Backbone as a ProteinNet text record, in pm:
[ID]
protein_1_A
[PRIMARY]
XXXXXXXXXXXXXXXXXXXXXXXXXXXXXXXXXXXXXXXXXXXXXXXXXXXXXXXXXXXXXXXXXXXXXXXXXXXXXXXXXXXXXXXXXXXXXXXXX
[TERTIARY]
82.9	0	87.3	-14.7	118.4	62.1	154.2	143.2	-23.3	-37.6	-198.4	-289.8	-274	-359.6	-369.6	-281.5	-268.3	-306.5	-306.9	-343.3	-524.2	-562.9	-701.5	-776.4	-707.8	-783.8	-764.6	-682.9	-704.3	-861.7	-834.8	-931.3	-1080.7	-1106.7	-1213.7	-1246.5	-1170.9	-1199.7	-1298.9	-1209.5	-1215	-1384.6	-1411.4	-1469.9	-1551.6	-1723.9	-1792.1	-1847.3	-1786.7	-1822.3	-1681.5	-1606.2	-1480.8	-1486.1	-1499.8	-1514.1	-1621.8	-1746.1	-1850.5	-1777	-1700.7	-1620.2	-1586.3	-1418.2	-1329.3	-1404.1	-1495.9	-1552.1	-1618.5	-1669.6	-1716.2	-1597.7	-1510	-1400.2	-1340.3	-1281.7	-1205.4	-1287.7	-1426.4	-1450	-1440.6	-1433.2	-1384.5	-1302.6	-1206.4	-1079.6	-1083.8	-1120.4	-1082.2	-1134.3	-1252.2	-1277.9	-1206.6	-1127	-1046.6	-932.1	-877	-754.2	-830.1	-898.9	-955.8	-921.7	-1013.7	-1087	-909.4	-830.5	-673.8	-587.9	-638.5	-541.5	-569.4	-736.1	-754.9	-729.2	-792.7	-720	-645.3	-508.4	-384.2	-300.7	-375.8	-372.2	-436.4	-550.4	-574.1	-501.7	-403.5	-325	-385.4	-486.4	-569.6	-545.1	-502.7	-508	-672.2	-667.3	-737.7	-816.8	-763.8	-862.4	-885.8	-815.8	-922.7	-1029.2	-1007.4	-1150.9	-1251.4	-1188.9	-1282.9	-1361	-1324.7	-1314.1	-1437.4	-1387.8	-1481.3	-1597.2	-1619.8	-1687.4	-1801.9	-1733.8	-1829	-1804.6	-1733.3	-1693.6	-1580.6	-1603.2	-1522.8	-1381.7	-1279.4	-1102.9	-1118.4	-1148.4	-1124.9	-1210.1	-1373.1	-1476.5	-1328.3	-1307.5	-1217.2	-1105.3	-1032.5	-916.7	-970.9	-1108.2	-1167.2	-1210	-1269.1	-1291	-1129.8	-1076.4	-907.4	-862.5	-866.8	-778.6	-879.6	-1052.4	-1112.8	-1179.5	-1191.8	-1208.5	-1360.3	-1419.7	-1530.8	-1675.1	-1766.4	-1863.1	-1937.5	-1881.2	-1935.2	-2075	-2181.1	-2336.4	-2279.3	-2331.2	-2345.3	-2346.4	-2468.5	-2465.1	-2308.6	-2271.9	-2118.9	-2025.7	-2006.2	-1920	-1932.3	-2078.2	-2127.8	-2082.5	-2082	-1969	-1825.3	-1825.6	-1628.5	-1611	-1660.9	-1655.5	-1653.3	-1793.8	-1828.2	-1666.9	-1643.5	-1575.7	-1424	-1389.5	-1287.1	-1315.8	-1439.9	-1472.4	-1500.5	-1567.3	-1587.3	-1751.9	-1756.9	-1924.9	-1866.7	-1962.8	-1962.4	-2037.5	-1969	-2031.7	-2016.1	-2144.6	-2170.1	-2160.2	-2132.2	-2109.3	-2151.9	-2235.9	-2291.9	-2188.3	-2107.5	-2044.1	-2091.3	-2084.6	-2058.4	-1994.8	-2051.4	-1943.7	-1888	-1713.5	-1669	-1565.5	-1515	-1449.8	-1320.3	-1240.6	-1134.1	-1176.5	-1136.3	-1051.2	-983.3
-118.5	0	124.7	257.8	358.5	418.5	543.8	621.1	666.2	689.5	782.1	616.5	554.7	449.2	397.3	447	392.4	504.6	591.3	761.1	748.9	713	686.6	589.6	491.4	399.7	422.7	518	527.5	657.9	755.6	820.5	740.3	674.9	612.8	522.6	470.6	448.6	498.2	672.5	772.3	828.6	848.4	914.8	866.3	805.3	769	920.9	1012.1	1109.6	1100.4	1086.4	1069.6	962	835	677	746.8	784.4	788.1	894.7	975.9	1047.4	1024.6	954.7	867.2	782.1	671.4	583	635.6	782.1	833.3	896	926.3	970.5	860.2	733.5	663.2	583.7	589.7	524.7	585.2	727.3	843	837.9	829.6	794	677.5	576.5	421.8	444.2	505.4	498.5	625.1	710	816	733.7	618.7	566.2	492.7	365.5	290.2	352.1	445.2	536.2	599.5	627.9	617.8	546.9	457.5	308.6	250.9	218.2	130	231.1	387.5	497.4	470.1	443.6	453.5	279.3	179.6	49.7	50.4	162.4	104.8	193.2	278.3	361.4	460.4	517.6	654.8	771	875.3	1049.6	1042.8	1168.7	1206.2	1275.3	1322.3	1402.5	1257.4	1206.4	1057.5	1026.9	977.4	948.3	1072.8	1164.6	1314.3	1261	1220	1280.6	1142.2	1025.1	856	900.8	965.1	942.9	1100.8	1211.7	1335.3	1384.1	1346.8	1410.9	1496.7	1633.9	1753.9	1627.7	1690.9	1664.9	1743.9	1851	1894.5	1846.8	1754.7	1646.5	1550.4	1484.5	1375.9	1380	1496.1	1528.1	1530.8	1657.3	1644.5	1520.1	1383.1	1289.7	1165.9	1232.8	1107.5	1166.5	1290.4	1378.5	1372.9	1293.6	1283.1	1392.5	1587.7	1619.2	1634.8	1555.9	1555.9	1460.2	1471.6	1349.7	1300.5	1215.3	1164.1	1072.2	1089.4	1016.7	882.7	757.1	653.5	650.5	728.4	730.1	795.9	879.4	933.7	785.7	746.8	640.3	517.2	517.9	413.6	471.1	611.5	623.6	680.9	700	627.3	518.8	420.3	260.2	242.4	276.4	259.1	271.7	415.6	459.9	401.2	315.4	192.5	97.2	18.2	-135.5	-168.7	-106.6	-189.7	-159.3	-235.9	-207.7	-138.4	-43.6	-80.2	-151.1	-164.1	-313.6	-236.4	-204.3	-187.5	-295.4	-279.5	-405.4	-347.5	-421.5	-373.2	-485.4	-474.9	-541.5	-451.2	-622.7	-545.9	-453.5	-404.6	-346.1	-390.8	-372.6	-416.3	-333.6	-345.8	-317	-190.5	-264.6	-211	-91.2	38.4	104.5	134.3
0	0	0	-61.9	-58.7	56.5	56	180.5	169.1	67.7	11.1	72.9	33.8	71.4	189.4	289.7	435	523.5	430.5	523.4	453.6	367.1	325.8	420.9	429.4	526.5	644.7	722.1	863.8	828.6	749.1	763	763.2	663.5	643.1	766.9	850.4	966.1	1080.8	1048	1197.3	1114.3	985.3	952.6	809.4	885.9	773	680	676.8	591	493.3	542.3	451.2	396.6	428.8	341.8	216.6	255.5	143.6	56.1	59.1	0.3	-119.3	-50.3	-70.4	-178.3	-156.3	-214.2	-386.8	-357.2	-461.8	-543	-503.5	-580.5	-676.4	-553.2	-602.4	-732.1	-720.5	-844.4	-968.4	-916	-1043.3	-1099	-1013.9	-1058.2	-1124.4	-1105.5	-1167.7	-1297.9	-1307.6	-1450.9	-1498	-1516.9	-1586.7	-1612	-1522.6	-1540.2	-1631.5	-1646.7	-1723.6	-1864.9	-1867.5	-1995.9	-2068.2	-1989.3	-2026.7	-2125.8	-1980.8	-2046.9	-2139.9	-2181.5	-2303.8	-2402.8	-2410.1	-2544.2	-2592.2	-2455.2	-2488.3	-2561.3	-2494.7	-2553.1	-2686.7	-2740.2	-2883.6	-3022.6	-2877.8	-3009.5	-3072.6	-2948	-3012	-2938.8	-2958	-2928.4	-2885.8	-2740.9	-2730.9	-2855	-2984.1	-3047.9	-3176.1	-3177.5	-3233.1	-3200.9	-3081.6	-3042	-3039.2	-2984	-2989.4	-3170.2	-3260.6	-3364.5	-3424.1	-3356.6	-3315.9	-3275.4	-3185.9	-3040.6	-3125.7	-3147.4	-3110.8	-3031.2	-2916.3	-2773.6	-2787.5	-2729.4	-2797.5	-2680.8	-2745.2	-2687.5	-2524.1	-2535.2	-2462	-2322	-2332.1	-2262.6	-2239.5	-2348.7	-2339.4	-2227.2	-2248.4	-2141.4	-1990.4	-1987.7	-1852.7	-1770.5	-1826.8	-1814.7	-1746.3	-1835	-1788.5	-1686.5	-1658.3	-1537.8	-1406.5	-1446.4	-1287.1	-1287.1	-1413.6	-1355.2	-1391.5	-1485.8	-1550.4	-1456.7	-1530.5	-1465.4	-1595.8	-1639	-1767.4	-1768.6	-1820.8	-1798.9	-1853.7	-1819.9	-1887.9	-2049.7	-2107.6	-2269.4	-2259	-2227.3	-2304.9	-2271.3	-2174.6	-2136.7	-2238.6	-2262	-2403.2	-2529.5	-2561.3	-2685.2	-2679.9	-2574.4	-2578.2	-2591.5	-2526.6	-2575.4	-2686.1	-2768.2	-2880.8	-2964.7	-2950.4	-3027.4	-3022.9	-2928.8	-2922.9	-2949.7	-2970.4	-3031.4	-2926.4	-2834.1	-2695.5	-2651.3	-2542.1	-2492.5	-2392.8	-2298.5	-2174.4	-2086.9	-1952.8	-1866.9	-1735.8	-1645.1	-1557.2	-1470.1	-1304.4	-1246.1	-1037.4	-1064.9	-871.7	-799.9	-673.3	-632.8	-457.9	-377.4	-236.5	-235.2	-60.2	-52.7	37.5	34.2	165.9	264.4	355.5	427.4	426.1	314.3	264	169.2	202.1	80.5	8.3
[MASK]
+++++++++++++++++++++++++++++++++++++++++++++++++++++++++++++++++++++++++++++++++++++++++++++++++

């Protein structure tokens, strides 16, 4: 674990306003890294896909950096616009942050 992740989970401990936080962020984050990594695995520029998708570059950038809130339909044509679906997924919850 890093330092950020060991200083996250004592908070989320001391403080169920910070876990529900935390929890809403970090999934923000996971999908900006996601939405990154496969771009960057299919060998596309942000203004490719901008260009795939309809989604101005500048949506695109806000979205990878966390600092966007992208609806489901947009998340369905970024996919689109890589050859992919998207796949929603309800999972417990548990313990760990």
């Amino acid at each position: 674990m890093t330092w950020i992740e060991d200083f996250a989970k004592e908070q989320c401990a001391k403080s169920k306003e910070f876990a529900e936080a935390y929890a809403a962020e970090k999934e923000k984050l996971n999908i900006a890294v996601a939405l990154t990594q496969l771009r960057d695995e299919m060998g596309l520029t942000q203004q490719q896909l901008a260009e795939k998708t309809g989604i101005s570059q500048s949506d695109i950038s806000k979205f990878e950096t966390g600092g966007g809130n992208p609806s489901i339909k947009t998340l369905q044509r970024l996919a689109a616009g890589m050859g992919m679906i998207l796949q929603v997924e309800f999972k417990p919850v548990t313990s760990a942050h």
